[in-house]
Coordinates of N, CA and C in Angstrom, one line a residue:
Chain A
M1 N 85.3 -95.6 30.2 CA 84.8 -95.0 29.0 C 83.7 -95.9 28.5
E2 N 83.7 -97.0 28.6 CA 82.6 -97.9 28.2 C 81.3 -97.6 28.9
G3 N 81.4 -97.2 30.1 CA 80.2 -96.8 30.9 C 79.5 -95.6 30.3
L4 N 80.3 -94.6 29.6 CA 79.7 -93.4 29.1 C 79.1 -93.7 27.7
F5 N 79.7 -94.4 26.9 CA 79.2 -94.6 25.5 C 78.8 -96.1 25.3
N6 N 77.7 -96.4 26.1 CA 77.1 -97.8 25.9 C 76.2 -97.8 24.8
I7 N 76.6 -98.4 23.7 CA 75.8 -98.3 22.5 C 74.4 -99.0 22.7
N8 N 74.4 -100.0 23.5 CA 73.1 -100.6 23.7 C 72.2 -99.7 24.5
S9 N 72.8 -98.9 25.4 CA 72.0 -98.0 26.2 C 71.5 -96.9 25.3
I10 N 72.4 -96.4 24.4 CA 72.0 -95.4 23.5 C 70.9 -95.8 22.6
L11 N 71.1 -97.0 22.0 CA 70.0 -97.6 21.2 C 68.7 -97.7 21.9
L12 N 68.9 -98.2 23.2 CA 67.7 -98.4 24.0 C 67.0 -97.1 24.2
H13 N 67.8 -96.1 24.5 CA 67.2 -94.7 24.7 C 66.6 -94.2 23.5
M14 N 67.2 -94.5 22.3 CA 66.7 -94.0 21.0 C 65.4 -94.8 20.7
L15 N 65.4 -96.1 21.1 CA 64.2 -96.8 20.9 C 63.1 -96.3 21.8
N16 N 63.4 -96.0 23.0 CA 62.5 -95.5 24.0 C 61.9 -94.2 23.4
T17 N 62.8 -93.3 22.9 CA 62.4 -92.0 22.4 C 61.5 -92.2 21.2
A18 N 61.9 -93.2 20.4 CA 61.0 -93.5 19.2 C 59.7 -94.0 19.6
I19 N 59.7 -94.9 20.6 CA 58.4 -95.4 21.1 C 57.6 -94.3 21.7
L20 N 58.3 -93.5 22.4 CA 57.6 -92.3 23.1 C 57.0 -91.4 22.0
F21 N 57.8 -91.1 21.0 CA 57.3 -90.2 20.0 C 56.1 -90.8 19.3
A22 N 56.3 -92.2 19.0 CA 55.2 -92.9 18.3 C 54.0 -92.8 19.2
A23 N 54.2 -93.1 20.5 CA 53.1 -93.1 21.4 C 52.4 -91.7 21.5
V24 N 53.3 -90.7 21.6 CA 52.8 -89.3 21.6 C 52.0 -89.0 20.4
Y25 N 52.6 -89.4 19.2 CA 52.0 -89.1 18.0 C 50.6 -89.8 17.8
F26 N 50.6 -91.1 18.2 CA 49.3 -91.8 18.0 C 48.3 -91.5 19.1
L27 N 48.8 -91.3 20.3 CA 47.9 -91.2 21.4 C 47.5 -89.8 21.7
L28 N 48.4 -88.9 21.3 CA 48.2 -87.5 21.7 C 48.0 -86.6 20.5
Y29 N 49.1 -86.6 19.6 CA 49.1 -85.7 18.6 C 47.9 -85.8 17.6
K30 N 47.7 -87.0 17.1 CA 46.6 -87.3 16.2 C 45.3 -87.0 16.7
P31 N 45.0 -87.4 17.9 CA 43.6 -87.1 18.4 C 43.5 -85.6 18.6
V32 N 44.6 -85.0 19.1 CA 44.5 -83.6 19.4 C 44.3 -82.8 18.0
R33 N 45.1 -83.3 17.1 CA 44.9 -82.6 15.7 C 43.5 -82.9 15.2
K34 N 43.1 -84.0 15.4 CA 41.7 -84.4 14.9 C 40.7 -83.5 15.6
F35 N 40.9 -83.4 16.9 CA 40.0 -82.5 17.7 C 40.1 -81.1 17.2
M36 N 41.3 -80.6 17.0 CA 41.5 -79.2 16.6 C 40.9 -79.0 15.2
K37 N 41.1 -80.0 14.4 CA 40.5 -79.9 13.0 C 39.0 -79.8 13.1
A38 N 38.4 -80.7 14.0 CA 37.0 -80.7 14.1 C 36.5 -79.3 14.6
R39 N 37.3 -78.9 15.6 CA 36.9 -77.5 16.1 C 37.1 -76.5 15.1
E40 N 38.1 -76.5 14.3 CA 38.3 -75.6 13.3 C 37.2 -75.6 12.3
D41 N 36.8 -76.8 11.9 CA 35.7 -77.0 10.9 C 34.4 -76.4 11.5
K42 N 34.2 -76.7 12.8 CA 33.0 -76.2 13.5 C 33.0 -74.7 13.5
V43 N 34.2 -74.1 13.8 CA 34.3 -72.6 13.8 C 34.0 -72.0 12.4
A44 N 34.7 -72.7 11.4 CA 34.5 -72.3 10.0 C 33.0 -72.3 9.7
A45 N 32.4 -73.4 10.0 CA 30.9 -73.6 9.7 C 30.2 -72.5 10.4
Q46 N 30.5 -72.2 11.7 CA 29.8 -71.1 12.4 C 30.0 -69.8 11.7
L47 N 31.3 -69.6 11.3 CA 31.6 -68.3 10.6 C 30.8 -68.2 9.3
E48 N 30.8 -69.4 8.6 CA 30.0 -69.4 7.3 C 28.6 -69.1 7.6
A49 N 28.0 -69.8 8.7 CA 26.6 -69.5 9.0 C 26.4 -68.1 9.4
G50 N 27.3 -67.5 10.1 CA 27.2 -66.1 10.5 C 27.2 -65.2 9.3
R51 N 28.2 -65.5 8.3 CA 28.2 -64.7 7.1 C 26.9 -64.8 6.3
E52 N 26.4 -66.1 6.2 CA 25.1 -66.2 5.6 C 24.0 -65.5 6.3
A53 N 24.0 -65.6 7.6 CA 23.0 -64.8 8.4 C 23.1 -63.3 8.1
E54 N 24.4 -62.9 8.0 CA 24.6 -61.5 7.8 C 24.0 -61.1 6.4
Q55 N 24.3 -61.9 5.5 CA 23.8 -61.6 4.1 C 22.3 -61.6 4.1
S56 N 21.7 -62.6 4.8 CA 20.2 -62.6 4.9 C 19.7 -61.4 5.5
R57 N 20.4 -61.0 6.6 CA 20.0 -59.8 7.3 C 20.0 -58.6 6.4
D58 N 21.2 -58.5 5.7 CA 21.3 -57.3 4.8 C 20.2 -57.3 3.7
A59 N 19.9 -58.5 3.2 CA 18.9 -58.6 2.2 C 17.6 -58.2 2.7
L60 N 17.3 -58.7 4.0 CA 16.0 -58.3 4.6 C 15.9 -56.8 4.8
I61 N 17.1 -56.3 5.3 CA 17.1 -54.8 5.5 C 16.8 -54.1 4.2
A62 N 17.5 -54.5 3.2 CA 17.3 -53.8 1.9 C 15.9 -54.0 1.4
E63 N 15.3 -55.2 1.6 CA 13.9 -55.4 1.2 C 13.0 -54.5 2.1
G64 N 13.3 -54.4 3.3 CA 12.5 -53.6 4.2 C 12.6 -52.1 3.8
K65 N 13.8 -51.7 3.5 CA 14.0 -50.3 3.1 C 13.2 -50.0 1.8
K66 N 13.3 -51.0 0.9 CA 12.5 -50.8 -0.4 C 11.0 -50.7 -0.1
S67 N 10.5 -51.6 0.7 CA 9.1 -51.6 1.0 C 8.7 -50.3 1.7
L68 N 9.6 -49.9 2.6 CA 9.3 -48.6 3.3 C 9.2 -47.4 2.3
E69 N 10.2 -47.4 1.4 CA 10.2 -46.3 0.4 C 8.9 -46.3 -0.4
E70 N 8.6 -47.6 -0.9 CA 7.4 -47.7 -1.7 C 6.2 -47.2 -0.9
A71 N 6.1 -47.7 0.3 CA 4.9 -47.3 1.2 C 4.9 -45.8 1.3
Q72 N 6.1 -45.2 1.6 CA 6.1 -43.7 1.7 C 5.7 -43.0 0.5
K73 N 6.2 -43.5 -0.7 CA 5.8 -42.9 -2.0 C 4.3 -43.0 -2.1
K74 N 3.8 -44.2 -1.8 CA 2.3 -44.4 -2.0 C 1.5 -43.5 -1.1
A75 N 2.0 -43.4 0.2 CA 1.3 -42.5 1.1 C 1.3 -41.1 0.7
L76 N 2.5 -40.6 0.2 CA 2.6 -39.3 -0.3 C 1.6 -39.0 -1.4
S77 N 1.7 -39.9 -2.4 CA 0.8 -39.7 -3.6 C -0.7 -39.7 -3.2
E78 N -1.0 -40.7 -2.3 CA -2.4 -40.8 -1.9 C -2.8 -39.6 -1.0
S79 N -1.9 -39.2 -0.2 CA -2.3 -38.0 0.6 C -2.4 -36.8 -0.2
A80 N -1.6 -36.7 -1.3 CA -1.7 -35.6 -2.2 C -3.1 -35.6 -2.9
V81 N -3.5 -36.8 -3.3 CA -4.8 -37.0 -4.0 C -5.9 -36.6 -3.0
Y82 N -5.8 -37.1 -1.7 CA -6.8 -36.8 -0.7 C -6.8 -35.3 -0.5
A83 N -5.7 -34.7 -0.4 CA -5.6 -33.3 -0.1 C -6.3 -32.5 -1.2
Q84 N -6.0 -32.9 -2.5 CA -6.7 -32.2 -3.6 C -8.2 -32.4 -3.6
Q85 N -8.6 -33.7 -3.3 CA -10.0 -34.0 -3.2 C -10.7 -33.2 -2.1
S86 N -10.0 -33.1 -1.0 CA -10.5 -32.4 0.2 C -10.7 -30.9 -0.2
Q87 N -9.6 -30.4 -0.9 CA -9.7 -29.0 -1.3 C -10.8 -28.7 -2.2
Q88 N -11.0 -29.7 -3.2 CA -12.1 -29.5 -4.1 C -13.5 -29.5 -3.4
R89 N -13.6 -30.5 -2.5 CA -14.9 -30.6 -1.8 C -15.1 -29.3 -0.9
G90 N -14.0 -28.9 -0.3 CA -14.1 -27.7 0.5 C -14.5 -26.5 -0.4
Q91 N -14.0 -26.4 -1.6 CA -14.3 -25.3 -2.5 C -15.8 -25.4 -2.9
V92 N -16.3 -26.6 -3.1 CA -17.7 -26.8 -3.5 C -18.6 -26.4 -2.3
I93 N -18.2 -26.8 -1.1 CA -19.0 -26.4 0.1 C -19.0 -24.9 0.2
I94 N -17.8 -24.2 0.0 CA -17.7 -22.8 0.1 C -18.6 -22.1 -1.0
D95 N -18.5 -22.6 -2.2 CA -19.3 -22.0 -3.3 C -20.8 -22.2 -3.0
D96 N -21.2 -23.4 -2.5 CA -22.6 -23.6 -2.2 C -23.1 -22.6 -1.1
A97 N -22.2 -22.5 -0.1 CA -22.6 -21.6 1.0 C -22.7 -20.2 0.5
K98 N -21.8 -19.7 -0.4 CA -21.9 -18.4 -0.9 C -23.2 -18.2 -1.7
A99 N -23.5 -19.2 -2.5 CA -24.7 -19.1 -3.4 C -25.9 -19.0 -2.4
E100 N -26.0 -19.9 -1.4 CA -27.1 -19.9 -0.5 C -27.2 -18.5 0.2
A101 N -26.0 -18.0 0.7 CA -26.0 -16.7 1.3 C -26.6 -15.6 0.4
Q102 N -26.2 -15.6 -0.9 CA -26.7 -14.7 -1.8 C -28.2 -14.8 -2.0
R103 N -28.7 -16.1 -2.1 CA -30.1 -16.3 -2.2 C -30.9 -15.7 -1.0
I104 N -30.3 -16.0 0.2 CA -31.0 -15.5 1.4 C -31.0 -14.0 1.4
I105 N -29.9 -13.3 1.0 CA -29.8 -11.9 1.0 C -30.8 -11.3 0.0
A106 N -30.9 -11.9 -1.2 CA -31.8 -11.5 -2.2 C -33.2 -11.6 -1.7
A107 N -33.5 -12.7 -1.1 CA -34.9 -12.9 -0.5 C -35.2 -11.9 0.5
A108 N -34.2 -11.6 1.4 CA -34.4 -10.6 2.4 C -34.6 -9.2 1.8
H109 N -33.9 -8.9 0.8 CA -34.1 -7.6 0.1 C -35.5 -7.5 -0.5
E110 N -36.0 -8.6 -1.1 CA -37.3 -8.6 -1.7 C -38.4 -8.4 -0.6
E111 N -38.2 -9.2 0.5 CA -39.1 -9.1 1.6 C -39.1 -7.7 2.2
A112 N -38.0 -7.1 2.3 CA -37.9 -5.8 2.9 C -38.6 -4.8 1.9
E113 N -38.4 -4.9 0.7 CA -39.0 -4.0 -0.3 C -40.5 -4.2 -0.3
R114 N -40.9 -5.4 -0.2 CA -42.4 -5.7 -0.1 C -43.0 -5.0 1.1
I115 N -42.3 -5.2 2.3 CA -42.8 -4.6 3.5 C -42.8 -3.1 3.4
V116 N -41.8 -2.5 2.8 CA -41.7 -1.0 2.7 C -42.9 -0.6 1.8
S117 N -43.0 -1.3 0.7 CA -44.1 -0.9 -0.3 C -45.4 -1.0 0.4
S118 N -45.6 -2.1 1.1 CA -46.9 -2.4 1.7 C -47.2 -1.3 2.8
T119 N -46.1 -1.0 3.6 CA -46.3 0.0 4.6 C -46.6 1.4 4.1
R120 N -45.8 1.7 3.0 CA -46.0 3.0 2.3 C -47.5 3.1 1.8
S121 N -48.0 2.0 1.2 CA -49.3 2.0 0.7 C -50.3 2.2 1.8
A122 N -50.1 1.5 2.9 CA -51.0 1.6 4.0 C -51.0 3.0 4.6
M123 N -49.8 3.6 4.7 CA -49.7 4.9 5.3 C -50.4 5.9 4.4
L124 N -50.2 5.8 3.0 CA -50.8 6.7 2.1 C -52.3 6.6 2.2
E125 N -52.8 5.4 2.3 CA -54.2 5.1 2.4 C -54.8 5.8 3.6
E126 N -54.1 5.6 4.7 CA -54.5 6.2 6.0 C -54.5 7.8 5.9
A127 N -53.4 8.3 5.3 CA -53.3 9.7 5.1 C -54.5 10.3 4.2
A128 N -54.8 9.5 3.2 CA -55.9 10.0 2.3 C -57.2 10.0 3.0
K129 N -57.4 8.9 3.7 CA -58.7 8.8 4.5 C -58.8 9.9 5.5
L130 N -57.7 10.2 6.2 CA -57.7 11.2 7.2 C -58.0 12.6 6.5
A131 N -57.3 12.8 5.4 CA -57.5 14.1 4.7 C -59.0 14.2 4.3
V132 N -59.6 13.2 3.8 CA -61.0 13.2 3.4 C -61.9 13.4 4.6
E133 N -61.6 12.8 5.7 CA -62.4 13.0 7.0 C -62.3 14.4 7.4
M134 N -61.1 14.9 7.4 CA -60.9 16.3 7.8 C -61.7 17.3 6.9
A135 N -61.6 17.0 5.6 CA -62.3 17.8 4.6 C -63.8 17.7 4.9
Q136 N -64.3 16.5 5.2 CA -65.7 16.4 5.5 C -66.1 17.2 6.7
A137 N -65.3 17.2 7.7 CA -65.5 18.0 8.9 C -65.5 19.5 8.7
V138 N -64.5 19.9 7.9 CA -64.4 21.4 7.6 C -65.6 21.8 6.8
I139 N -65.9 21.1 5.7 CA -66.9 21.5 4.8 C -68.3 21.5 5.5
S140 N -68.5 20.4 6.3 CA -69.7 20.3 7.1 C -69.9 21.5 8.0
D141 N -68.8 22.0 8.6 CA -68.8 23.1 9.5 C -69.0 24.5 8.8
K142 N -68.3 24.6 7.6 CA -68.3 25.9 6.9 C -69.3 26.1 5.8
L143 N -70.0 25.0 5.4 CA -70.9 25.1 4.3 C -72.1 26.1 4.7
T144 N -72.3 27.0 3.9 CA -73.4 28.0 4.1 C -74.7 27.6 3.3
D145 N -75.7 28.3 3.5 CA -77.0 28.1 2.7 C -76.7 28.5 1.3
A146 N -75.9 29.6 1.1 CA -75.6 30.0 -0.3 C -74.8 28.9 -1.0
D147 N -73.8 28.3 -0.3 CA -73.1 27.2 -0.8 C -74.0 26.0 -1.2
Q148 N -74.9 25.7 -0.3 CA -75.9 24.6 -0.6 C -76.7 24.9 -1.8
K149 N -77.2 26.2 -1.9 CA -78.0 26.6 -3.1 C -77.2 26.4 -4.4
R150 N -75.9 26.8 -4.3 CA -75.0 26.7 -5.5 C -74.8 25.3 -5.9
L151 N -74.7 24.4 -4.9 CA -74.5 23.0 -5.1 C -75.7 22.4 -5.8
V152 N -76.9 22.8 -5.3 CA -78.1 22.3 -5.9 C -78.3 22.7 -7.3
D153 N -78.0 24.0 -7.6 CA -78.1 24.6 -8.9 C -77.1 23.9 -9.9
E154 N -75.9 23.7 -9.4 CA -74.9 23.0 -10.3 C -75.3 21.6 -10.6
F155 N -75.8 20.9 -9.6 CA -76.3 19.5 -9.8 C -77.4 19.5 -10.8
L156 N -78.4 20.4 -10.7 CA -79.5 20.4 -11.6 C -79.1 20.7 -13.0
E157 N -78.1 21.6 -13.2 CA -77.6 21.9 -14.5 C -76.9 20.7 -15.2
K158 N -76.3 19.8 -14.4 CA -75.6 18.6 -14.9 C -76.5 17.5 -15.2
V159 N -77.7 17.4 -14.5 CA -78.6 16.3 -14.7 C -79.2 16.3 -16.1
E160 N -79.2 15.1 -16.7 CA -79.8 15.0 -18.1 C -80.9 13.9 -18.1
Chain B
M1 N -97.9 9.2 -12.5 CA -96.9 10.0 -11.7 C -95.8 9.1 -11.3
T2 N -94.6 9.8 -11.2 CA -93.4 9.0 -10.8 C -93.0 9.4 -9.3
K3 N -92.8 8.4 -8.6 CA -92.4 8.6 -7.2 C -90.9 9.0 -7.2
A4 N -90.6 10.1 -6.5 CA -89.2 10.6 -6.4 C -88.9 10.9 -4.9
I5 N -87.7 10.5 -4.5 CA -87.3 10.8 -3.1 C -86.1 11.8 -3.2
I6 N -86.3 13.0 -2.6 CA -85.2 14.0 -2.7 C -84.6 14.0 -1.3
T7 N -83.3 13.7 -1.2 CA -82.6 13.8 0.1 C -81.6 14.9 0.0
S8 N -81.6 15.8 1.0 CA -80.8 16.9 1.1 C -80.0 17.0 2.4
A9 N -78.8 17.6 2.3 CA -77.9 17.7 3.5 C -78.6 18.6 4.6
R10 N -79.4 19.6 4.1 CA -80.1 20.5 5.0 C -81.4 20.8 4.4
E11 N -82.2 21.5 5.2 CA -83.6 21.8 4.8 C -83.5 22.6 3.5
L12 N -84.4 22.2 2.5 CA -84.5 22.9 1.3 C -85.7 23.9 1.4
T13 N -85.5 25.0 0.7 CA -86.6 26.0 0.6 C -87.6 25.5 -0.4
A14 N -88.8 26.1 -0.3 CA -89.9 25.7 -1.3 C -89.5 25.9 -2.7
E15 N -88.8 27.1 -2.9 CA -88.3 27.4 -4.2 C -87.4 26.4 -4.8
Q16 N -86.4 25.9 -3.9 CA -85.5 24.9 -4.3 C -86.2 23.6 -4.7
I17 N -87.2 23.2 -3.8 CA -87.9 22.0 -4.1 C -88.6 22.1 -5.4
E18 N -89.2 23.2 -5.7 CA -90.0 23.4 -6.9 C -89.0 23.3 -8.1
K19 N -87.8 23.9 -8.0 CA -86.9 23.9 -9.1 C -86.4 22.4 -9.4
I20 N -86.2 21.7 -8.3 CA -85.8 20.3 -8.5 C -86.9 19.5 -9.1
E21 N -88.2 19.7 -8.7 CA -89.3 18.9 -9.3 C -89.5 19.3 -10.7
D22 N -89.3 20.6 -11.1 CA -89.4 21.0 -12.5 C -88.4 20.3 -13.3
K23 N -87.1 20.3 -12.9 CA -86.0 19.7 -13.6 C -86.3 18.2 -13.9
F24 N -86.6 17.5 -12.8 CA -86.8 16.0 -12.9 C -88.1 15.6 -13.7
S25 N -89.0 16.5 -13.6 CA -90.2 16.2 -14.4 C -89.9 16.2 -15.9
L26 N -89.0 17.2 -16.2 CA -88.5 17.3 -17.6 C -87.7 16.1 -18.0
V27 N -86.8 15.8 -17.1 CA -85.9 14.6 -17.4 C -86.6 13.3 -17.5
L28 N -87.6 13.1 -16.5 CA -88.3 11.9 -16.5 C -89.6 11.9 -17.4
N29 N -89.9 13.1 -17.8 CA -91.1 13.3 -18.7 C -92.3 12.8 -18.0
D30 N -92.4 13.1 -16.8 CA -93.6 12.7 -16.0 C -93.8 13.6 -14.8
M31 N -95.0 13.7 -14.3 CA -95.2 14.4 -13.1 C -94.6 13.7 -11.9
L32 N -94.2 14.4 -10.9 CA -93.5 13.7 -9.8 C -94.3 13.8 -8.5
D33 N -94.2 12.7 -7.8 CA -94.8 12.6 -6.4 C -93.6 12.6 -5.5
T34 N -93.1 13.8 -5.0 CA -91.9 13.8 -4.3 C -92.0 13.7 -2.8
E35 N -91.0 13.1 -2.3 CA -90.8 13.0 -0.8 C -89.5 13.6 -0.5
V36 N -89.5 14.5 0.5 CA -88.2 15.3 0.8 C -87.7 14.8 2.1
K37 N -86.4 14.4 2.2 CA -85.8 14.0 3.4 C -84.5 14.9 3.7
V38 N -84.1 14.9 4.9 CA -82.9 15.6 5.3 C -81.9 14.6 5.9
D39 N -80.7 14.6 5.3 CA -79.7 13.6 5.8 C -78.3 14.4 5.9
P40 N -78.0 14.8 7.1 CA -76.7 15.6 7.3 C -75.5 14.9 6.8
S41 N -75.5 13.6 6.7 CA -74.3 12.8 6.3 C -74.0 13.1 4.9
L42 N -74.9 13.7 4.1 CA -74.5 14.1 2.7 C -73.6 15.3 2.7
I43 N -73.5 16.0 3.8 CA -72.6 17.2 4.1 C -73.1 18.4 3.3
G44 N -73.3 18.2 2.0 CA -73.8 19.3 1.2 C -74.4 18.7 -0.1
G45 N -75.2 19.5 -0.8 CA -75.8 19.0 -2.1 C -77.1 18.2 -1.8
I46 N -77.5 17.5 -2.9 CA -78.7 16.6 -2.8 C -78.6 15.3 -3.5
R47 N -79.5 14.4 -3.3 CA -79.6 13.1 -4.0 C -81.1 13.0 -4.4
V48 N -81.3 12.5 -5.6 CA -82.7 12.3 -6.1 C -82.8 10.9 -6.6
E49 N -83.8 10.1 -6.0 CA -84.0 8.7 -6.5 C -85.3 8.6 -7.1
A50 N -85.3 8.1 -8.4 CA -86.6 8.0 -9.1 C -86.4 6.9 -10.1
R51 N -87.5 6.0 -10.2 CA -87.5 4.9 -11.1 C -86.3 4.0 -11.0
G52 N -85.8 3.8 -9.8 CA -84.7 2.9 -9.5 C -83.3 3.5 -9.9
V53 N -83.3 4.8 -10.3 CA -82.0 5.4 -10.6 C -81.7 6.5 -9.5
L54 N -80.5 6.5 -9.1 CA -80.0 7.4 -8.1 C -79.2 8.5 -8.8
Y55 N -79.7 9.8 -8.6 CA -79.0 10.9 -9.2 C -78.3 11.6 -7.9
D56 N -76.9 11.4 -7.9 CA -76.2 11.8 -6.7 C -75.4 13.1 -6.9
G57 N -75.7 14.1 -6.2 CA -75.0 15.4 -6.2 C -74.5 15.8 -4.9
S58 N -74.3 14.8 -4.0 CA -73.9 15.1 -2.6 C -72.4 15.3 -2.5
V59 N -72.0 16.1 -1.5 CA -70.6 16.4 -1.3 C -69.9 15.1 -0.7
S60 N -70.6 14.4 0.1 CA -70.0 13.1 0.6 C -69.6 12.2 -0.5
T61 N -70.5 12.1 -1.5 CA -70.2 11.2 -2.6 C -69.0 11.7 -3.4
R62 N -68.9 13.0 -3.6 CA -67.7 13.6 -4.3 C -66.4 13.3 -3.5
L63 N -66.5 13.5 -2.2 CA -65.3 13.2 -1.4 C -64.9 11.8 -1.4
S64 N -65.9 10.9 -1.4 CA -65.6 9.4 -1.6 C -64.9 9.2 -2.9
G65 N -65.4 9.8 -3.9 CA -64.8 9.7 -5.2 C -63.4 10.2 -5.3
M66 N -63.1 11.3 -4.6 CA -61.7 11.8 -4.5 C -60.8 10.8 -3.8
L67 N -61.4 10.2 -2.7 CA -60.6 9.2 -1.9 C -60.2 8.0 -2.8
K68 N -61.2 7.5 -3.5 CA -61.0 6.4 -4.4 C -59.9 6.8 -5.5
A69 N -60.0 8.0 -6.0 CA -59.1 8.4 -7.1 C -57.7 8.5 -6.5
M70 N -57.6 9.0 -5.2 CA -56.2 9.1 -4.6 C -55.6 7.7 -4.4
L71 N -56.5 6.8 -3.9 CA -56.0 5.5 -3.6 C -55.6 4.7 -4.9
A72 N -56.4 5.0 -5.9 CA -56.1 4.3 -7.2 C -54.8 4.8 -7.8
E73 N -54.4 6.0 -7.5 CA -53.1 6.5 -8.1 C -52.0 5.8 -7.5
D74 N -52.1 5.4 -6.2 CA -51.0 4.7 -5.5 C -50.9 3.2 -6.1

């Protein structure tokens, strides 16, 4: 029975265990814990950095959206102004073209009337000359001595 | 005496010439020295030229006057 419950052996084993635990604690557990803590801190820092980056990204996105909206508003308002100005310029061009067309038409009418009047006058003049020439020919052919005598007598009566 | 030129569209008879001379002697108050010419372009009637004045009774002049009147109306 002494062989089974050797108190010295038990104490020795207990001391061994204690030394083992101490050794494990100081040589393994603490460094590992330290390592794990460092790694945990590093991961936490990375997570924090990620969160901060995310926040920066969101802020940038928001700022970008805002800038885009402002640019769109500005573009819309400017394009509206340009469209109005273009419309006004177009209307001015159209009005000018209409006025010019009316001037051209009026000038063409005047010219046409002038040509018609001139042509009519020329034709009347020609017709009158022709009538007189024909009268001269007829009278010259038909005038008798009695007619000549009458003409001379009428002339002498009028002379003063 | 006054020189007078009588131009006629056709030959004048002696009686007609005498009548013309008598009339113009009265008008001009002088005896006339007349020269008679024939110009068919007058067509009919006569012209008498004396003392720088032309007395025109020709048909051609009347027709010219008619033409001028017609053209003036336009």
